[in-house]
Tab-separated table of C-alpha atoms in Angstrom:
chain	number	residue	atom	x	y	z
Z	26	ALA	CA	-116.521	67.180	-44.077
Z	27	GLN	CA	-117.009	69.798	-46.732
Z	28	LYS	CA	-115.741	68.100	-50.132
Z	29	ILE	CA	-114.824	71.601	-51.952
Z	30	THR	CA	-114.230	74.187	-49.858
Z	31	GLN	CA	-113.920	78.321	-50.955
Z	32	THR	CA	-112.629	80.261	-47.953
Z	33	GLN	CA	-113.009	83.407	-48.927
Z	34	PRO	CA	-116.439	84.848	-49.301
Z	35	GLY	CA	-116.253	88.297	-50.605
Z	36	MET	CA	-112.880	89.734	-52.307
Z	37	PHE	CA	-111.736	92.840	-54.291
Z	38	VAL	CA	-109.516	93.549	-57.233
Z	39	GLN	CA	-108.407	96.736	-59.048
Z	40	GLU	CA	-109.065	96.820	-62.310
Z	41	LYS	CA	-106.820	95.581	-65.068
Z	42	GLU	CA	-105.013	93.242	-61.606
Z	43	ALA	CA	-104.831	89.420	-61.331
Z	44	VAL	CA	-106.409	88.248	-58.223
Z	45	THR	CA	-106.506	84.542	-57.370
Z	46	LEU	CA	-109.869	82.839	-55.911
Z	47	ASP	CA	-109.023	79.507	-53.440
Z	48	CYS	CA	-110.707	76.262	-53.616
Z	49	THR	CA	-109.424	72.911	-51.949
Z	50	TYR	CA	-111.162	69.817	-52.689
Z	51	ASP	CA	-111.530	66.501	-50.900
Z	52	THR	CA	-111.872	62.958	-52.267
Z	53	SER	CA	-110.780	59.614	-52.398
Z	54	ASP	CA	-111.491	58.689	-55.818
Z	55	PRO	CA	-108.810	58.719	-58.391
Z	56	SER	CA	-110.794	60.020	-61.314
Z	57	TYR	CA	-112.421	63.386	-60.690
Z	58	GLY	CA	-112.941	66.686	-62.387
Z	59	LEU	CA	-112.768	70.066	-61.403
Z	60	PHE	CA	-114.938	73.270	-62.506
Z	61	TRP	CA	-115.200	76.875	-61.665
Z	62	TYR	CA	-118.748	79.068	-62.737
Z	63	LYS	CA	-119.071	82.493	-62.745
Z	64	GLN	CA	-122.679	83.664	-61.402
Z	65	PRO	CA	-123.728	87.021	-62.562
Z	66	SER	CA	-126.364	88.609	-60.967
Z	67	SER	CA	-128.599	87.880	-63.514
Z	68	GLY	CA	-128.090	84.287	-62.491
Z	69	GLU	CA	-126.722	82.075	-65.359
Z	70	MET	CA	-124.307	79.656	-64.431
Z	71	ILE	CA	-121.289	80.381	-66.976
Z	72	PHE	CA	-119.206	77.964	-67.478
Z	73	LEU	CA	-115.000	78.939	-67.170
Z	74	ILE	CA	-112.401	76.376	-66.970
Z	75	TYR	CA	-112.415	72.840	-66.191
Z	76	GLN	CA	-109.317	70.914	-64.762
Z	77	GLY	CA	-109.222	66.523	-65.256
Z	78	SER	CA	-107.691	64.629	-62.536
Z	79	TYR	CA	-105.186	63.293	-64.946
Z	80	ASP	CA	-104.048	66.430	-66.765
Z	81	GLN	CA	-100.279	67.220	-66.415
Z	82	GLN	CA	-100.981	70.722	-67.415
Z	83	ASN	CA	-102.603	73.381	-66.046
Z	84	ALA	CA	-105.774	74.496	-67.636
Z	85	THR	CA	-105.979	77.939	-69.351
Z	86	GLU	CA	-108.933	79.475	-71.384
Z	87	GLY	CA	-108.054	83.102	-72.019
Z	88	ARG	CA	-108.020	85.360	-69.242
Z	89	TYR	CA	-108.534	82.561	-66.904
Z	90	SER	CA	-105.978	80.110	-65.860
Z	91	LEU	CA	-106.433	77.200	-63.006
Z	92	ASN	CA	-103.512	76.525	-60.582
Z	93	PHE	CA	-103.661	73.282	-60.122
Z	94	GLN	CA	-101.891	71.446	-57.382
Z	95	LYS	CA	-103.173	67.693	-56.648
Z	96	ALA	CA	-100.962	66.867	-53.947
Z	97	ARG	CA	-102.389	69.751	-51.933
Z	98	LYS	CA	-105.852	68.775	-53.380
Z	99	SER	CA	-106.307	72.663	-54.496
Z	100	ALA	CA	-107.355	74.354	-57.804
Z	101	ASN	CA	-107.378	78.122	-57.484
Z	102	LEU	CA	-108.422	80.022	-60.120
Z	103	VAL	CA	-106.120	83.126	-61.220
Z	104	ILE	CA	-108.156	85.827	-63.126
Z	105	SER	CA	-105.783	88.309	-64.642
Z	106	ALA	CA	-106.272	91.709	-66.236
Z	107	SER	CA	-109.571	92.043	-63.927
Z	108	GLN	CA	-112.647	93.628	-65.856
Z	109	LEU	CA	-115.264	95.460	-64.537
Z	110	GLY	CA	-117.402	92.767	-66.081
Z	111	ASP	CA	-115.899	90.393	-63.741
Z	112	SER	CA	-117.604	91.246	-60.912
Z	113	ALA	CA	-120.075	88.239	-59.961
Z	114	MET	CA	-119.875	84.910	-57.673
Z	115	TYR	CA	-117.664	82.124	-58.695
Z	116	PHE	CA	-118.120	78.724	-57.588
Z	117	CYS	CA	-115.719	76.121	-57.500
Z	118	ALA	CA	-117.083	72.447	-58.030
Z	119	MET	CA	-116.516	68.956	-58.155
Z	120	ARG	CA	-117.396	66.061	-59.806
Z	121	GLU	CA	-116.303	62.453	-58.421
Z	122	GLY	CA	-115.752	59.410	-60.782
Z	123	ARG	CA	-115.184	59.819	-64.673
Z	124	VAL	CA	-117.437	61.461	-67.091
Z	125	GLY	CA	-120.115	58.801	-68.261
Z	126	SER	CA	-120.079	57.263	-64.344
Z	127	SER	CA	-123.280	57.889	-62.347
Z	128	ASN	CA	-122.134	60.849	-60.803
Z	129	THR	CA	-122.072	62.576	-64.275
Z	130	GLY	CA	-123.576	66.023	-63.647
Z	131	LYS	CA	-123.669	65.360	-59.895
Z	132	LEU	CA	-121.800	68.511	-59.316
Z	133	ILE	CA	-120.537	69.216	-55.816
Z	134	PHE	CA	-120.262	73.065	-55.623
Z	135	GLY	CA	-118.381	75.206	-52.663
Z	136	GLN	CA	-120.013	78.097	-51.162
Z	137	GLY	CA	-118.839	80.647	-53.479
Z	138	THR	CA	-116.478	83.622	-53.538
Z	139	THR	CA	-118.121	86.637	-54.436
Z	140	LEU	CA	-115.635	89.305	-56.332
Z	141	GLN	CA	-115.953	93.008	-57.023
Z	142	VAL	CA	-113.613	94.335	-59.201
Z	143	LYS	CA	-113.146	98.372	-58.480
Z	144	PRO	CA	-112.645	100.971	-61.242
R	10	ASP	CA	-126.764	83.796	-75.180
R	11	THR	CA	-126.799	80.763	-73.313
R	12	GLU	CA	-128.197	77.807	-75.017
R	13	VAL	CA	-130.444	76.178	-72.630
R	14	THR	CA	-133.745	78.089	-72.069
R	15	GLN	CA	-135.988	78.372	-69.278
R	16	THR	CA	-139.184	79.761	-69.303
R	17	PRO	CA	-140.512	81.874	-67.391
R	18	LYS	CA	-137.821	83.528	-66.002
R	19	HIS	CA	-139.818	84.790	-63.166
R	20	LEU	CA	-142.867	82.978	-61.557
R	21	VAL	CA	-145.121	84.039	-58.644
R	22	MET	CA	-147.365	81.668	-57.356
R	23	GLY	CA	-149.375	80.772	-54.023
R	24	MET	CA	-149.289	77.490	-51.627
R	25	THR	CA	-152.712	75.966	-53.772
R	26	ASN	CA	-151.243	76.954	-57.326
R	27	LYS	CA	-150.025	74.111	-59.554
R	28	LYS	CA	-147.299	75.828	-62.409
R	29	SER	CA	-144.625	74.056	-64.491
R	30	LEU	CA	-140.958	75.503	-65.201
R	31	LYS	CA	-139.770	74.412	-68.742
R	32	CYS	CA	-136.400	73.986	-69.945
R	33	GLU	CA	-135.340	73.502	-73.359
R	34	GLN	CA	-131.981	72.486	-75.241
R	35	HIS	CA	-130.807	71.796	-78.541
R	36	MET	CA	-127.181	70.543	-77.735
R	37	GLY	CA	-128.224	66.779	-78.201
R	38	HIS	CA	-127.265	66.510	-74.480
R	39	ARG	CA	-128.629	63.059	-73.375
R	40	ALA	CA	-128.513	64.350	-69.462
R	41	MET	CA	-130.834	67.301	-68.412
R	42	TYR	CA	-130.601	68.453	-64.582
R	43	TRP	CA	-132.638	70.340	-62.177
R	44	TYR	CA	-130.575	72.169	-59.418
R	45	LYS	CA	-132.203	74.442	-56.621
R	46	GLN	CA	-130.267	77.680	-55.218
R	47	LYS	CA	-131.332	80.166	-52.401
R	48	ALA	CA	-129.903	83.406	-52.798
R	49	LYS	CA	-126.220	83.553	-51.683
R	50	LYS	CA	-126.003	79.777	-51.424
R	51	PRO	CA	-124.626	77.068	-53.986
R	52	PRO	CA	-126.987	74.949	-56.199
R	53	GLU	CA	-128.024	71.749	-54.872
R	54	LEU	CA	-128.928	68.887	-57.131
R	55	MET	CA	-132.719	67.729	-57.568
R	56	PHE	CA	-133.051	65.731	-60.419
R	57	VAL	CA	-131.101	64.109	-63.294
R	58	TYR	CA	-132.386	62.727	-66.391
R	59	SER	CA	-130.113	60.383	-68.465
R	60	TYR	CA	-131.691	59.620	-71.787
R	61	GLU	CA	-135.104	60.705	-70.563
R	62	LYS	CA	-135.072	58.331	-67.676
R	63	LEU	CA	-135.138	59.493	-64.289
R	64	SER	CA	-131.727	58.663	-62.986
R	65	ILE	CA	-131.250	60.486	-59.698
R	66	ASN	CA	-133.677	61.663	-57.293
R	67	GLU	CA	-131.909	63.645	-54.667
R	68	SER	CA	-134.718	63.240	-52.011
R	69	VAL	CA	-136.673	66.126	-53.051
R	70	PRO	CA	-140.945	66.743	-51.835
R	71	SER	CA	-143.217	65.069	-54.043
R	72	ARG	CA	-144.688	67.895	-54.790
R	73	PHE	CA	-142.070	68.686	-56.990
R	74	SER	CA	-142.645	66.589	-59.997
R	75	PRO	CA	-140.031	66.234	-63.098
R	76	GLU	CA	-140.874	65.116	-66.452
R	77	CYS	CA	-138.984	64.947	-69.618
R	78	PRO	CA	-140.912	63.944	-72.701
R	79	ASN	CA	-138.252	64.212	-75.135
R	80	SER	CA	-134.291	64.142	-75.373
R	81	SER	CA	-134.780	68.422	-75.624
R	82	LEU	CA	-137.130	69.160	-73.064
R	83	LEU	CA	-137.277	68.997	-69.262
R	84	ASN	CA	-140.196	70.214	-67.023
R	85	LEU	CA	-140.739	71.112	-63.603
R	86	HIS	CA	-143.997	70.519	-62.031
R	87	LEU	CA	-144.805	72.459	-59.100
R	88	HIS	CA	-147.821	71.659	-56.718
R	89	ALA	CA	-148.882	72.493	-53.194
R	90	LEU	CA	-145.667	74.760	-52.817
R	91	GLN	CA	-144.324	76.162	-49.457
R	92	PRO	CA	-142.746	79.620	-48.712
R	93	GLU	CA	-139.569	78.290	-47.986
R	94	ASP	CA	-139.279	76.907	-51.798
R	95	SER	CA	-138.835	80.319	-53.041
R	96	ALA	CA	-135.350	79.850	-54.667
R	97	LEU	CA	-133.622	80.405	-58.435
R	98	TYR	CA	-134.260	77.160	-60.313
R	99	LEU	CA	-131.981	76.149	-62.432
R	100	CYS	CA	-131.799	73.617	-65.508
R	101	ALA	CA	-128.655	71.976	-66.870
R	102	SER	CA	-127.508	69.782	-69.661
R	103	SER	CA	-124.513	67.769	-70.119
R	104	GLN	CA	-123.243	64.958	-72.669
R	105	ILE	CA	-122.784	61.549	-71.060
R	106	GLN	CA	-120.801	59.149	-73.121
R	107	LEU	CA	-117.899	58.231	-71.972
R	108	VAL	CA	-115.420	59.592	-74.859
R	109	GLN	CA	-111.469	60.068	-74.931
R	110	ARG	CA	-110.209	61.885	-72.238
R	111	GLY	CA	-110.079	65.200	-72.918
R	112	ALA	CA	-112.724	65.454	-75.352
R	113	ASN	CA	-115.190	65.908	-73.075
R	114	THR	CA	-115.070	67.465	-69.987
R	115	GLY	CA	-118.559	66.653	-68.348
R	116	GLU	CA	-119.120	70.179	-68.393
R	117	LEU	CA	-122.962	71.104	-67.504
R	118	PHE	CA	-124.501	74.228	-69.664
R	119	PHE	CA	-126.962	76.222	-67.335
R	120	GLY	CA	-129.648	78.089	-68.472
R	121	GLU	CA	-130.490	81.625	-66.795
R	122	GLY	CA	-132.684	80.114	-64.512
R	123	SER	CA	-136.654	80.694	-62.814
R	124	ARG	CA	-137.035	83.095	-60.267
R	125	LEU	CA	-139.861	81.426	-57.700
R	126	THR	CA	-141.342	83.246	-55.301
R	127	VAL	CA	-144.278	80.935	-53.531
R	128	LEU	CA	-146.615	83.494	-51.391
């Protein structure tokens, strides 16, 4: 079974509008971390936002926010006020176990969502 | 600019060649990683080094040989590769020490990658 599922292969959004990229995950470990990365066509994976399994509040970083619904095992990324430079592939990823465990850095990635921002 | 530097950015090699990919970081991270990424697919973990020692080998064929000469450098030696090995090879680094919750997410810092083509 997939541990990280991104059901939207491709998304379009109008410039300046908000967009939500979906991510669901599956783990039995009570300690885990969820990440969103952006990958432009240049190839670099750019870290956007992190949510720990014990974090009480949803993570926010500038125009990025994470809608964390633990009971539903979902961690959707919300990008507000989309910009043309947001066009890229977006990956949701999970680390099972605490930082410092043997799983540190062993990220499980979803299949990705390609986002295109229209002018 | 990324704080993880990978060279070369592009590499074309024949199946009988020997080449190396190099990765360098100066963030004091003691964990370094090699990921392989095929086009429009998520990255897949190959190797993890913790404190300059190989801690994870994800059953990678022996034609890929990693090396970590010191805490800042990570190499991937390539020999007798196959055309299906053509991919983007991403290096990453992270902290691995366990610190108080919220102070260390275990975030991976990625380089821009080395695009490898095997003829």
